[in-house]
């Protein structure tokens, strides 16, 4: 850890700055310690500024000692020399070195006061018109306003990075808006949570039982529920949990319900004796999905069945295979039905069906779109189908500046997709909000085919769309349960199906692709995993790359056999410190050139470029890459994703980057790895489930090695329970098909 310090210093020179996020690298000076380098989120900082800065001294491997600034405030300039340096730096639009000298010559140490309070006096100076004087005043006040916002928020524990976000959202009136209702920050600013705002509100003087606080608390508890997969909460449960969390009376929460209902901040849905409370986006999404699905399913489709049979026969011949009965039924169903679901485990022929459907639709001159929820799943779909597949976000043309969960898409009901057939893979990962936006963009008369494995873990986002649609029993569904002959040779496929049916996996010896190494203690297990990944498995898999081809998947984040500890161990083994490699300490990990890393949050705005010069945008949750270089002076990391997409990451965005030698099973969804190493030790009962084990096993292409305890494996196989997600989609779909739901 670096040494914390608080300094009064002057900005001598701004070496580099990023206007988009406020990050800057500056040469600074202090009367006691002389010149030094300061880095951090320093919006609107300029040469000549004097600041009071709090931060930490850190020693960088290449650039030496630097002062990393967490909080700062500008100090009023009164010395003529300082004012001249500030104005001549170009800090204020319309003032250069010559104009700065004229202003100082006339107004001296009062120059900044004149610019602020009596700007028309500037017009007394030759070359400054009244219009220019007002423009100088406006730009100067804009900068002062930002400085005031930063100082105000720093006082309440909100750092400069968050303060800059708030300024960009609220503008120069941010302080007044926040004082009026600090809880507006919870709704409007991505990354600022209720607890942070609640502490600030208490210091500002907001009463504990104020309506604004209770309403924000209700929204916060509902958002926590959404983070756990629920689209709603039962009203009494919500009231009790909110009252307990806020330490207020339950009656006060019920009063706030009324206010929020009237103002449409929550939506109420009565289902029999149960009263459900929704955040509006989830209520709208559930009913929207139901309505669109119902509409698309009812579109009339005319089919010449004899011709269709002949076309499928020809495709069968072209592909050199004989379709099983259910495969043929699925291929026919894609033509006959407006909406169809294909579900099944590994080795049951889902990919074959997709490829056949693509071939059939191409014969019919229909425009086809392929998509998946994540970048890795889309890349895998592209490879399997030999046709470009996109993430659903890219398919819908997500717009720049979109915050996570506040999506804005160019493709919608006013500007629908042109595709006649849309095939979505890995449907188990699609949450209700994304499904709603997708269906909004499907043109009337188009076909949508959903492919997925309903027995995998549900989506990270709220809802359980695939399961709810299956449970509604209103859509044409093909359930694949036959393992094909070529897949029967793989114990990965065989054991995946055994696990899914509640049977222990079989271990058939040295020639197998599925092993278990019994290691009772976690320390012993970690040593075994390290040796496997670094030494034995690369040889067993015939020169496999230990970084690219072998993936550790673990159910847990923390603990000796958790993601964080395993990542540190594997980083030390596979990419140890070196004088030839730069590194930077960030959040949980130290990141180093050459590290395998993963994006942990969708970033729709970041740009990437390939070696051939082609460009694009967007890096998504779960995308894996490697740090090619760290540019310390410029303040960014260069990361190459999927072996081809080069991205420049400002250091403040590295909060969304984790090491990826090990990852959680949840994060691995939609991915496929040559070999999977899975540590299994006692953990929270919520994680010891058959679905999690099944998901982990089905991520492997060529090899699975379980390291750990047989009793944990057995307990997971036996445990068919899963956290019940509160979702109203199934009932909404049934109502929509019965005509009892208002159309969207």
XYZ file of C-alpha atoms in Angstrom:
744
model
C 0.000 0.000 0.000
C 1.175 3.531 -0.759
C 1.567 6.334 1.765
C -1.460 8.644 2.140
C -0.831 12.396 2.024
C -2.562 15.770 1.717
C -0.760 18.495 -0.242
C -1.199 22.055 -1.384
C 0.365 22.227 -4.812
C 0.418 24.057 -8.120
C -0.248 22.539 -11.542
C 2.838 23.382 -13.588
C 1.938 21.460 -16.740
C -0.839 19.110 -17.887
C 1.074 16.276 -19.561
C -2.002 14.347 -20.721
C -5.743 14.503 -20.161
C -8.825 12.600 -21.310
C -11.816 14.909 -21.693
C -14.246 11.969 -21.821
C -13.538 10.811 -18.260
C -11.495 13.612 -16.672
C -8.343 11.493 -16.155
C -5.149 13.562 -16.225
C -1.396 13.255 -15.725
C 0.164 16.493 -14.452
C 3.513 17.898 -13.448
C 2.949 19.535 -10.048
C 5.002 21.413 -7.488
C 4.914 21.795 -3.726
C 6.989 24.256 -1.699
C 8.410 21.510 0.531
C 8.952 18.580 -1.838
C 9.470 20.310 -5.195
C 8.246 18.890 -8.527
C 6.383 15.585 -8.842
C 3.888 13.759 -11.063
C 0.214 13.683 -10.044
C -2.414 11.442 -11.663
C -6.140 10.952 -11.186
C -9.606 12.120 -12.178
C -8.964 15.875 -12.372
C -11.670 17.429 -14.555
C -11.033 20.986 -15.827
C -7.603 21.168 -14.227
C -5.212 23.630 -15.887
C -1.647 24.863 -15.643
C -1.533 27.590 -13.004
C -4.262 26.094 -10.828
C -3.501 25.704 -7.149
C -5.164 22.729 -5.521
C -5.439 21.008 -2.181
C -5.166 17.287 -2.996
C -5.613 14.110 -0.986
C -4.126 10.911 -2.321
C -1.528 8.180 -2.091
C 2.143 8.042 -3.043
C 2.795 5.045 -5.297
C 6.033 3.886 -6.890
C 5.661 2.961 -10.533
C 8.033 0.417 -12.072
C 8.943 2.724 -15.007
C 8.047 6.300 -14.045
C 9.017 6.200 -10.390
C 7.095 7.934 -7.625
C 3.651 9.353 -8.450
C 0.903 10.956 -6.390
C -2.442 9.269 -7.091
C -5.113 11.858 -6.281
C -8.456 10.721 -4.852
C -9.936 14.119 -3.863
C -9.023 17.673 -4.704
C -10.291 21.250 -4.433
C -9.066 24.369 -6.133
C -7.472 27.112 -4.017
C -8.396 30.688 -4.841
C -5.610 32.412 -6.821
C -4.592 35.878 -5.586
C -0.945 36.181 -6.612
C -0.552 37.957 -9.991
C 2.072 35.467 -11.162
C -0.241 32.531 -10.441
C -3.212 34.252 -12.107
C -1.121 34.997 -15.218
C 0.108 31.381 -15.450
C -3.490 30.160 -15.125
C -4.977 32.542 -17.725
C -2.102 32.207 -20.219
C -2.430 28.408 -20.177
C -5.598 28.633 -22.292
C -7.717 27.472 -19.373
C -10.411 30.060 -20.149
C -11.736 30.108 -23.688
C -10.863 33.392 -25.444
C -7.797 34.224 -23.336
C -4.257 33.573 -24.564
C -0.910 34.803 -23.285
C -1.274 38.290 -24.788
C -4.823 38.856 -23.484
C -3.858 37.435 -20.079
C -1.052 40.018 -19.790
C -3.445 42.868 -20.679
C -5.978 41.729 -18.044
C -3.284 41.423 -15.335
C -1.833 44.830 -16.247
C -5.252 46.449 -15.699
C -6.786 44.479 -12.842
C -3.820 42.778 -11.155
C -4.723 40.448 -8.306
C -8.426 41.287 -8.748
C -8.518 39.864 -12.319
C -10.445 36.715 -11.461
C -12.921 38.645 -9.282
C -13.599 40.977 -12.210
C -14.118 38.032 -14.576
C -16.582 36.543 -12.121
C -18.487 39.578 -10.782
C -17.986 42.465 -13.225
C -17.197 40.916 -16.639
C -18.212 43.995 -18.667
C -15.187 45.815 -17.204
C -13.070 43.518 -19.398
C -14.438 45.392 -22.429
C -12.369 48.390 -21.303
C -9.327 46.489 -22.563
C -8.451 46.929 -26.231
C -9.341 43.817 -28.240
C -12.089 42.595 -25.843
C -15.634 43.367 -26.970
C -18.635 43.196 -24.633
C -19.686 39.936 -26.354
C -16.227 38.432 -25.805
C -16.235 39.631 -22.189
C -19.503 37.779 -21.544
C -18.131 34.634 -23.248
C -15.017 34.795 -21.019
C -17.254 35.179 -17.953
C -19.480 32.228 -18.966
C -16.553 29.851 -19.545
C -14.846 30.937 -16.319
C -18.080 30.385 -14.338
C -18.575 26.977 -15.959
C -15.179 25.890 -14.660
C -15.861 27.387 -11.235
C -19.171 25.512 -11.173
C -17.430 22.205 -11.833
C -14.895 22.987 -9.129
C -17.724 23.772 -6.681
C -19.425 20.466 -7.518
C -16.211 18.506 -6.959
C -15.533 20.256 -3.639
C -19.133 19.824 -2.449
C -19.213 16.099 -3.266
C -15.691 15.426 -1.952
C -16.918 16.766 1.380
C -19.447 13.932 1.508
C -17.100 11.139 0.483
C -17.903 11.054 -3.242
C -14.666 10.991 -5.228
C -13.711 13.121 -8.224
C -14.498 10.378 -10.744
C -18.120 10.135 -9.552
C -18.328 13.928 -9.242
C -17.394 14.261 -12.903
C -20.198 11.851 -13.871
C -22.647 13.909 -11.823
C -21.524 17.130 -13.499
C -21.986 15.587 -16.946
C -25.525 14.502 -16.012
C -26.740 17.548 -14.068
C -24.594 20.396 -15.391
C -23.753 23.518 -13.441
C -26.838 23.316 -11.192
C -25.762 19.977 -9.753
C -25.238 21.217 -6.186
C -28.713 22.772 -5.991
C -30.324 19.659 -7.473
C -28.521 17.367 -5.038
C -29.383 19.533 -2.029
C -33.029 19.479 -3.148
C -33.133 15.674 -3.290
C -29.827 13.800 -2.886
C -31.614 10.504 -3.596
C -32.009 11.524 -7.245
C -28.378 10.375 -7.593
C -29.512 6.759 -7.018
C -31.766 6.905 -10.062
C -29.709 9.060 -12.404
C -26.022 8.231 -11.923
C -24.662 4.799 -12.796
C -22.373 3.429 -10.075
C -23.591 5.605 -7.176
C -25.548 3.426 -4.782
C -28.183 4.076 -2.170
C -25.868 3.584 0.825
C -23.399 6.219 -0.383
C -26.192 8.704 -1.035
C -27.892 7.887 2.279
C -24.744 8.823 4.217
C -24.505 12.084 2.310
C -28.212 12.845 2.824
C -27.834 12.377 6.581
C -24.966 14.896 6.663
C -26.956 17.350 4.532
C -29.796 17.081 7.052
C -32.408 14.892 5.355
C -34.708 13.316 7.957
C -34.596 9.540 8.409
C -38.326 9.150 7.740
C -38.538 11.598 4.836
C -40.686 10.449 1.909
C -37.760 10.901 -0.519
C -35.561 8.585 1.555
C -38.232 5.918 1.981
C -39.148 5.989 -1.719
C -35.477 5.652 -2.669
C -35.152 2.831 -0.123
C -38.076 0.944 -1.670
C -36.511 1.282 -5.117
C -33.176 0.121 -3.702
C -34.646 -3.014 -2.082
C -36.490 -3.814 -5.337
C -33.264 -3.333 -7.286
C -31.466 -5.715 -4.908
C -34.211 -8.255 -5.595
C -33.720 -7.715 -9.346
C -29.999 -8.313 -8.839
C -30.949 -11.695 -7.377
C -33.084 -12.499 -10.426
C -36.556 -11.440 -9.227
C -38.741 -9.178 -11.368
C -41.041 -8.302 -8.426
C -41.480 -8.619 -4.658
C -44.594 -9.480 -2.703
C -45.919 -6.259 -1.129
C -45.819 -7.291 2.553
C -42.338 -8.775 2.218
C -41.116 -5.636 0.477
C -42.612 -3.370 3.171
C -41.054 -5.388 6.001
C -37.619 -5.610 4.382
C -37.580 -1.912 3.508
C -38.673 -0.864 7.020
C -35.988 -3.060 8.571
C -33.317 -1.796 6.184
C -34.187 1.903 6.650
C -35.004 1.548 10.373
C -38.424 3.186 9.956
C -42.000 2.136 10.728
C -43.710 -0.220 8.282
C -46.655 2.184 8.038
C -44.320 4.849 6.652
C -43.317 2.424 3.894
C -46.973 1.722 3.024
C -47.559 5.502 2.805
C -44.624 5.758 0.401
C -46.120 2.937 -1.721
C -49.132 5.152 -2.364
C -46.972 8.118 -3.426
C -44.810 5.950 -5.700
C -47.847 4.287 -7.289
C -49.459 7.648 -8.072
C -46.180 8.908 -9.564
C -45.654 5.606 -11.489
C -42.355 4.913 -9.700
C -43.635 1.406 -8.918
C -46.277 -0.794 -10.568
C -48.716 -2.942 -8.621
C -50.094 -6.235 -9.959
C -52.779 -8.230 -8.141
C -52.590 -11.993 -8.700
C -55.254 -13.695 -6.586
C -54.389 -13.081 -2.933
C -50.890 -11.882 -3.809
C -49.986 -8.229 -4.429
C -46.834 -7.895 -6.489
C -44.712 -4.743 -6.569
C -42.537 -4.075 -9.621
C -40.031 -1.486 -10.678
C -41.638 -0.146 -13.893
C -39.054 -1.510 -16.394
C -39.665 -5.108 -15.269
C -43.460 -4.760 -15.256
C -43.410 -3.281 -18.758
C -40.906 -5.892 -19.964
C -42.907 -8.902 -18.749
C -46.111 -7.709 -20.343
C -44.310 -6.560 -23.460
C -42.621 -9.939 -23.960
C -45.966 -11.716 -23.503
C -47.757 -9.414 -25.939
C -45.104 -9.567 -28.680
C -44.703 -13.339 -28.361
C -48.460 -13.797 -28.664
C -48.631 -11.515 -31.700
C -45.707 -13.158 -33.536
C -47.066 -16.644 -32.823
C -50.409 -15.843 -34.407
C -49.081 -14.558 -37.720
C -50.507 -16.711 -40.547
C -47.901 -18.841 -42.354
C -48.720 -20.577 -45.637
C -46.685 -23.698 -46.327
C -46.632 -26.267 -49.115
C -45.882 -29.306 -46.947
C -44.906 -31.537 -49.878
C -42.426 -28.973 -51.153
C -41.108 -28.409 -47.622
C -40.455 -32.149 -47.204
C -38.562 -32.252 -50.506
C -36.460 -29.240 -49.527
C -35.513 -30.831 -46.190
C -34.615 -34.076 -48.009
C -32.267 -32.102 -50.275
C -30.640 -30.317 -47.323
C -30.213 -33.680 -45.612
C -28.383 -34.954 -48.702
C -26.243 -31.793 -48.945
C -25.185 -32.105 -45.283
C -24.530 -35.844 -45.654
C -26.572 -36.882 -42.630
C -29.947 -38.376 -41.781
C -32.063 -36.172 -39.543
C -33.628 -37.772 -36.490
C -37.395 -37.450 -36.155
C -37.232 -34.543 -33.692
C -34.584 -32.764 -35.750
C -36.803 -32.923 -38.817
C -39.763 -31.747 -36.757
C -37.715 -28.759 -35.574
C -36.612 -27.839 -39.097
C -40.208 -28.023 -40.348
C -41.420 -26.111 -37.305
C -39.067 -23.205 -38.062
C -40.977 -22.640 -41.315
C -44.492 -23.339 -40.037
C -44.385 -21.382 -36.737
C -43.846 -17.708 -36.044
C -42.142 -18.515 -32.723
C -40.420 -21.752 -31.773
C -38.197 -23.054 -28.947
C -35.534 -25.738 -29.382
C -34.145 -26.997 -26.085
C -31.792 -29.826 -25.182
C -28.474 -30.721 -23.618
C -25.051 -31.262 -25.214
C -24.769 -33.757 -28.051
C -28.483 -33.655 -28.899
C -28.056 -31.976 -32.276
C -29.006 -28.333 -31.661
C -26.196 -27.036 -33.891
C -27.142 -29.403 -36.713
C -30.722 -28.112 -36.571
C -29.602 -24.465 -36.662
C -27.378 -25.100 -39.686
C -30.205 -26.915 -41.467
C -32.677 -24.112 -40.716
C -30.189 -21.557 -42.088
C -29.789 -23.603 -45.287
C -33.568 -23.944 -45.671
C -34.281 -20.260 -45.110
C -31.541 -19.266 -47.561
C -33.241 -21.433 -50.192
C -36.394 -19.440 -49.561
C -34.431 -16.168 -50.048
C -35.214 -15.126 -46.487
C -32.951 -12.706 -44.629
C -31.450 -14.377 -41.547
C -29.979 -12.857 -38.365
C -28.040 -14.886 -35.785
C -27.504 -13.565 -32.269
C -26.505 -14.579 -28.748
C -26.464 -12.766 -25.376
C -22.660 -12.463 -25.037
C -19.705 -11.782 -27.286
C -18.167 -15.197 -26.675
C -21.451 -16.987 -27.344
C -21.891 -14.998 -30.567
C -18.333 -15.848 -31.671
C -18.963 -19.528 -30.975
C -22.231 -19.381 -32.960
C -20.349 -17.776 -35.876
C -17.806 -20.604 -35.872
C -20.453 -23.339 -35.632
C -22.747 -21.946 -38.326
C -20.134 -20.410 -40.651
C -22.208 -17.228 -40.677
C -21.793 -13.949 -38.822
C -23.562 -13.853 -35.455
C -23.833 -10.740 -33.291
C -24.527 -10.039 -29.673
C -28.175 -9.105 -29.181
C -27.011 -5.607 -28.190
C -25.121 -5.200 -31.472
C -27.995 -6.663 -33.456
C -30.289 -4.025 -31.948
C -27.658 -1.315 -32.590
C -27.196 -0.039 -29.072
C -26.600 3.707 -29.021
C -23.501 5.421 -27.643
C -23.664 6.726 -24.095
C -26.073 4.028 -22.963
C -25.702 3.109 -19.278
C -26.005 -0.490 -18.124
C -29.696 -1.273 -17.600
C -30.795 1.985 -19.294
C -30.506 0.715 -22.831
C -31.309 2.784 -25.882
C -31.399 0.849 -29.153
C -31.669 2.185 -32.697
C -33.686 -0.905 -33.609
C -37.131 -0.897 -32.010
C -40.822 -0.964 -32.911
C -40.395 2.262 -34.923
C -37.289 1.001 -36.732
C -37.538 -2.823 -36.758
C -34.918 -5.317 -37.844
C -35.086 -6.244 -41.521
C -34.472 -9.956 -40.856
C -37.207 -12.434 -41.807
C -35.758 -15.087 -39.483
C -33.982 -14.426 -36.177
C -32.202 -17.299 -34.415
C -31.133 -16.679 -30.809
C -28.690 -19.132 -29.215
C -27.962 -19.577 -25.475
C -31.485 -18.448 -24.573
C -31.055 -19.472 -20.936
C -28.823 -16.391 -20.555
C -31.377 -13.892 -21.889
C -33.067 -11.814 -19.179
C -36.523 -10.263 -19.414
C -35.372 -6.689 -20.169
C -33.181 -7.746 -23.088
C -35.893 -10.074 -24.402
C -38.371 -7.208 -24.373
C -36.080 -4.950 -26.396
C -35.371 -7.761 -28.857
C -39.030 -8.563 -29.462
C -39.854 -4.858 -29.850
C -37.505 -4.822 -32.842
C -38.862 -7.938 -34.611
C -41.002 -6.963 -37.592
C -44.500 -8.360 -37.946
C -44.480 -11.642 -39.837
C -40.862 -12.501 -38.998
C -39.960 -15.815 -37.382
C -38.036 -16.031 -34.132
C -36.316 -19.284 -33.163
C -34.977 -19.611 -29.622
C -32.327 -22.235 -28.904
C -31.041 -23.067 -25.449
C -30.526 -25.496 -22.622
C -33.194 -24.943 -19.964
C -31.175 -26.927 -17.399
C -28.289 -24.463 -17.308
C -28.026 -21.640 -14.810
C -30.497 -18.803 -15.416
C -29.614 -15.351 -16.711
C -27.552 -12.922 -14.646
C -30.266 -10.309 -15.175
C -33.772 -10.584 -13.722
C -36.296 -13.147 -14.892
C -36.058 -16.686 -16.238
C -37.333 -16.156 -19.762
C -36.609 -19.535 -21.332
C -38.090 -21.525 -18.437
C -41.144 -19.268 -18.203
C -41.846 -19.587 -21.922
C -41.510 -23.377 -21.684
C -43.749 -23.503 -18.596
C -46.449 -21.478 -20.333
C -46.900 -24.343 -22.836
C -48.141 -21.884 -25.442
C -45.270 -22.076 -27.949
C -44.159 -24.751 -30.380
C -41.356 -26.522 -28.515
C -38.910 -29.235 -29.570
C -37.268 -30.992 -26.614
C -34.174 -32.900 -27.717
C -33.253 -35.831 -25.489
C -31.430 -38.245 -27.818
C -27.610 -38.249 -27.650
C -26.219 -38.850 -31.133
C -23.726 -41.578 -31.846
C -20.691 -39.322 -32.334
C -21.471 -37.531 -29.052
C -21.833 -40.845 -27.176
C -18.069 -41.295 -27.448
C -17.536 -38.286 -25.203
C -17.797 -38.893 -21.469
C -18.261 -35.119 -21.124
C -21.577 -35.414 -22.974
C -22.544 -38.690 -21.300
C -21.740 -37.402 -17.807
C -23.478 -34.084 -18.412
C -26.682 -36.015 -19.091
C -26.063 -38.305 -16.112
C -25.626 -35.294 -13.828
C -28.754 -33.691 -15.256
C -30.780 -36.808 -14.479
C -29.418 -37.030 -10.907
C -26.808 -39.759 -11.504
C -23.161 -39.632 -10.504
C -20.708 -39.162 -13.394
C -18.684 -42.169 -14.512
C -14.891 -42.197 -14.657
C -13.683 -44.715 -17.222
C -9.895 -44.514 -17.002
C -6.886 -43.039 -18.769
C -8.450 -42.879 -22.232
C -11.380 -40.818 -20.976
C -12.013 -37.082 -21.303
C -13.598 -36.826 -17.821
C -11.570 -37.260 -14.619
C -11.796 -36.663 -10.898
C -8.739 -36.235 -8.666
C -9.675 -36.671 -5.021
C -7.933 -34.054 -2.876
C -9.488 -33.522 0.558
C -7.935 -30.188 1.576
C -8.184 -26.938 -0.352
C -4.423 -26.273 -0.114
C -3.724 -29.704 -1.536
C -6.306 -29.100 -4.245
C -4.832 -25.739 -5.261
C -1.364 -27.308 -5.612
C -2.891 -30.049 -7.794
C -4.730 -27.499 -9.958
C -1.544 -25.466 -10.395
C 0.455 -28.508 -11.508
C -2.344 -29.597 -13.850
C -2.668 -26.224 -15.563
C 1.035 -25.423 -15.807
C 2.594 -28.830 -16.486
C 0.460 -31.929 -16.992
C -2.582 -30.888 -19.019
C -0.632 -29.058 -21.765
C 1.222 -32.346 -22.398
C -1.920 -34.491 -22.085
C -3.723 -32.309 -24.629
C -0.712 -32.385 -26.957
C 0.894 -28.973 -26.601
C -2.200 -27.085 -25.432
C -1.554 -23.533 -24.296
C -1.979 -23.379 -20.494
C -3.403 -19.845 -20.732
C -5.581 -19.972 -23.846
C -6.842 -23.565 -23.800
C -7.223 -24.410 -20.096
C -9.810 -22.651 -17.958
C -10.314 -22.963 -14.213
C -14.001 -22.667 -13.294
C -14.975 -22.411 -9.652
C -18.357 -21.906 -7.986
C -17.063 -19.305 -5.514
C -15.293 -15.938 -5.646
C -13.519 -15.996 -2.300
C -11.607 -18.505 -0.238
C -8.531 -20.571 -0.991
C -10.192 -22.327 -3.932
C -12.109 -19.236 -5.083
C -11.633 -17.069 -8.154
C -9.577 -14.336 -6.506
C -7.043 -16.621 -4.803
C -6.687 -18.940 -7.814
C -6.151 -15.988 -10.143
C -3.289 -14.735 -7.988
C -1.709 -18.200 -7.853
C -2.017 -18.744 -11.621
C -0.779 -15.230 -12.418
C 2.322 -15.919 -10.345
C 2.907 -19.204 -12.206
C 2.007 -18.179 -15.753
C 2.848 -14.452 -15.835
C 5.145 -13.611 -12.897
C 6.574 -10.127 -12.190
C 9.386 -9.095 -14.494
C 11.481 -5.971 -14.990
C 10.427 -6.197 -18.646
C 6.715 -6.075 -17.824
C 4.866 -3.046 -16.515
C 2.156 -3.548 -13.934
C -0.444 -1.510 -12.117
C -2.269 -2.140 -8.827
C -5.992 -1.880 -9.419
C -8.769 -2.805 -7.008
C -8.651 -6.573 -6.268
C -5.678 -7.435 -8.486
C -2.347 -6.203 -9.755
C -2.644 -6.181 -13.535
C 0.475 -6.917 -15.589
C 1.404 -6.883 -19.254
C 0.677 -10.361 -20.635
C -2.162 -11.094 -18.183
C -5.295 -12.958 -19.255
C -8.230 -10.720 -18.323
C -12.007 -10.560 -18.573
C -14.476 -7.707 -18.993
C -16.997 -7.831 -16.129
C -19.543 -5.284 -17.319
C -21.009 -4.384 -20.709
C -19.299 -1.325 -22.186
C -21.151 -0.231 -25.308
C -19.134 2.935 -25.960
C -15.536 1.747 -26.003
C -13.953 1.498 -29.465
C -11.802 -1.321 -30.820
C -9.670 -1.784 -33.913
C -8.356 -4.863 -35.721
C -4.934 -5.195 -37.343
C -6.552 -4.937 -40.790
C -7.801 -1.454 -39.846
C -11.455 -2.419 -39.407
C -13.111 -0.772 -36.433
C -16.084 -1.314 -34.176
C -17.431 -0.663 -30.708
C -18.501 -2.510 -27.597
C -16.814 -4.968 -25.249
C -19.179 -7.182 -23.289
C -19.464 -8.876 -19.917
C -17.490 -12.139 -20.146
C -15.246 -11.163 -23.081
C -11.699 -12.467 -22.568
C -8.497 -10.767 -23.671
C -4.827 -10.130 -22.896
C -3.065 -6.974 -21.723
C -0.611 -6.182 -24.521
C 0.829 -3.062 -22.897
C 0.359 -0.531 -20.105
C 0.949 3.090 -21.077
C 1.580 4.630 -17.674
C 2.255 8.203 -18.677
C -0.800 8.397 -20.942
C -2.962 6.578 -18.389
C -4.348 3.671 -20.412
C -4.008 -0.088 -20.902
C -4.049 -1.709 -24.326
C -6.036 -4.957 -24.242
C -6.586 -7.352 -27.147
C -9.896 -9.240 -26.970
C -10.668 -12.446 -28.878
C -7.161 -12.331 -30.348
C -8.032 -9.454 -32.683
C -9.860 -6.480 -31.115
C -7.391 -3.906 -29.793
C -8.866 -1.593 -27.150
C -7.391 1.358 -25.244
C -8.694 1.333 -21.662
C -8.299 4.502 -19.552
C -7.064 3.410 -16.143
C -10.301 4.383 -14.424
C -12.134 1.773 -16.551
C -9.891 -1.008 -15.253
C -12.407 -1.396 -12.419
C -14.362 -3.448 -15.005
C -11.395 -5.738 -15.749
C -10.560 -8.891 -13.750
C -7.886 -11.523 -14.141
C -9.319 -14.510 -16.010
C -7.041 -17.481 -15.344
C -9.952 -18.556 -13.125
C -13.582 -17.429 -13.326
C -16.890 -18.311 -11.698
C -19.156 -20.857 -13.337
C -21.783 -18.110 -13.697
C -19.352 -15.973 -15.713
C -18.515 -18.892 -18.009
C -22.037 -19.210 -19.433
C -22.112 -19.036 -23.210
C -18.404 -19.904 -23.465
C -16.608 -23.063 -24.519
C -13.079 -24.017 -23.455
C -10.795 -26.784 -24.640
C -10.293 -28.002 -21.070
C -12.061 -27.163 -17.818
C -10.572 -27.664 -14.355
C -13.239 -27.557 -11.636
C -12.374 -27.367 -7.904
C -15.183 -28.721 -5.681
C -15.084 -28.067 -1.937
C -17.796 -27.340 0.654
C -19.493 -24.016 -0.067
C -22.729 -22.148 0.540
C -25.680 -24.478 -0.049
C -27.102 -22.065 -2.652
C -24.143 -22.931 -4.899
C -24.092 -26.696 -4.295
C -26.634 -27.462 -7.015
C -26.956 -29.828 -9.931
C -27.573 -26.913 -12.314
C -24.278 -25.250 -11.451
C -22.331 -28.500 -11.827
C -24.071 -29.252 -15.128
C -23.308 -25.754 -16.455
C -19.613 -26.090 -15.532
C -19.232 -29.509 -17.164
C -20.935 -28.420 -20.398
C -18.414 -25.575 -20.871
C -15.682 -28.108 -21.778
C -14.965 -29.195 -25.333
C -12.233 -31.833 -24.907
C -11.525 -32.414 -21.212
C -13.013 -32.035 -17.729
C -10.925 -32.511 -14.578
C -12.680 -32.217 -11.208
C -10.331 -31.640 -8.265
C -11.718 -31.933 -4.762
C -14.065 -33.987 -2.638
C -16.322 -36.780 -3.817
C -18.913 -35.992 -1.132
C -19.313 -32.450 -2.511
C -19.724 -33.824 -6.035
C -22.338 -36.282 -4.801
C -24.232 -33.605 -2.874
C -24.369 -31.368 -5.951
C -25.633 -34.175 -8.182
C -28.406 -34.975 -5.694
C -29.437 -31.353 -5.160
C -31.965 -30.511 -7.876
C -33.186 -27.422 -6.028
C -32.630 -23.949 -7.385
C -33.448 -20.524 -6.070
C -37.007 -19.835 -7.096
C -37.080 -16.610 -9.040
C -40.125 -14.418 -8.612
C -41.307 -13.801 -12.152
C -44.732 -13.154 -13.634
C -43.844 -13.882 -17.262
C -45.427 -17.327 -17.424
C -48.834 -16.004 -16.283
C -48.497 -12.956 -18.550
C -47.899 -15.188 -21.591
C -50.930 -17.331 -20.774
C -53.104 -14.218 -20.412
C -51.798 -12.767 -23.672
C -52.689 -15.960 -25.557
C -56.135 -15.919 -23.951
C -56.590 -12.328 -25.089
C -56.781 -11.018 -21.501
C -53.735 -8.782 -21.711
C -53.684 -5.288 -23.192
C -51.642 -5.311 -26.456
C -48.411 -3.291 -26.570
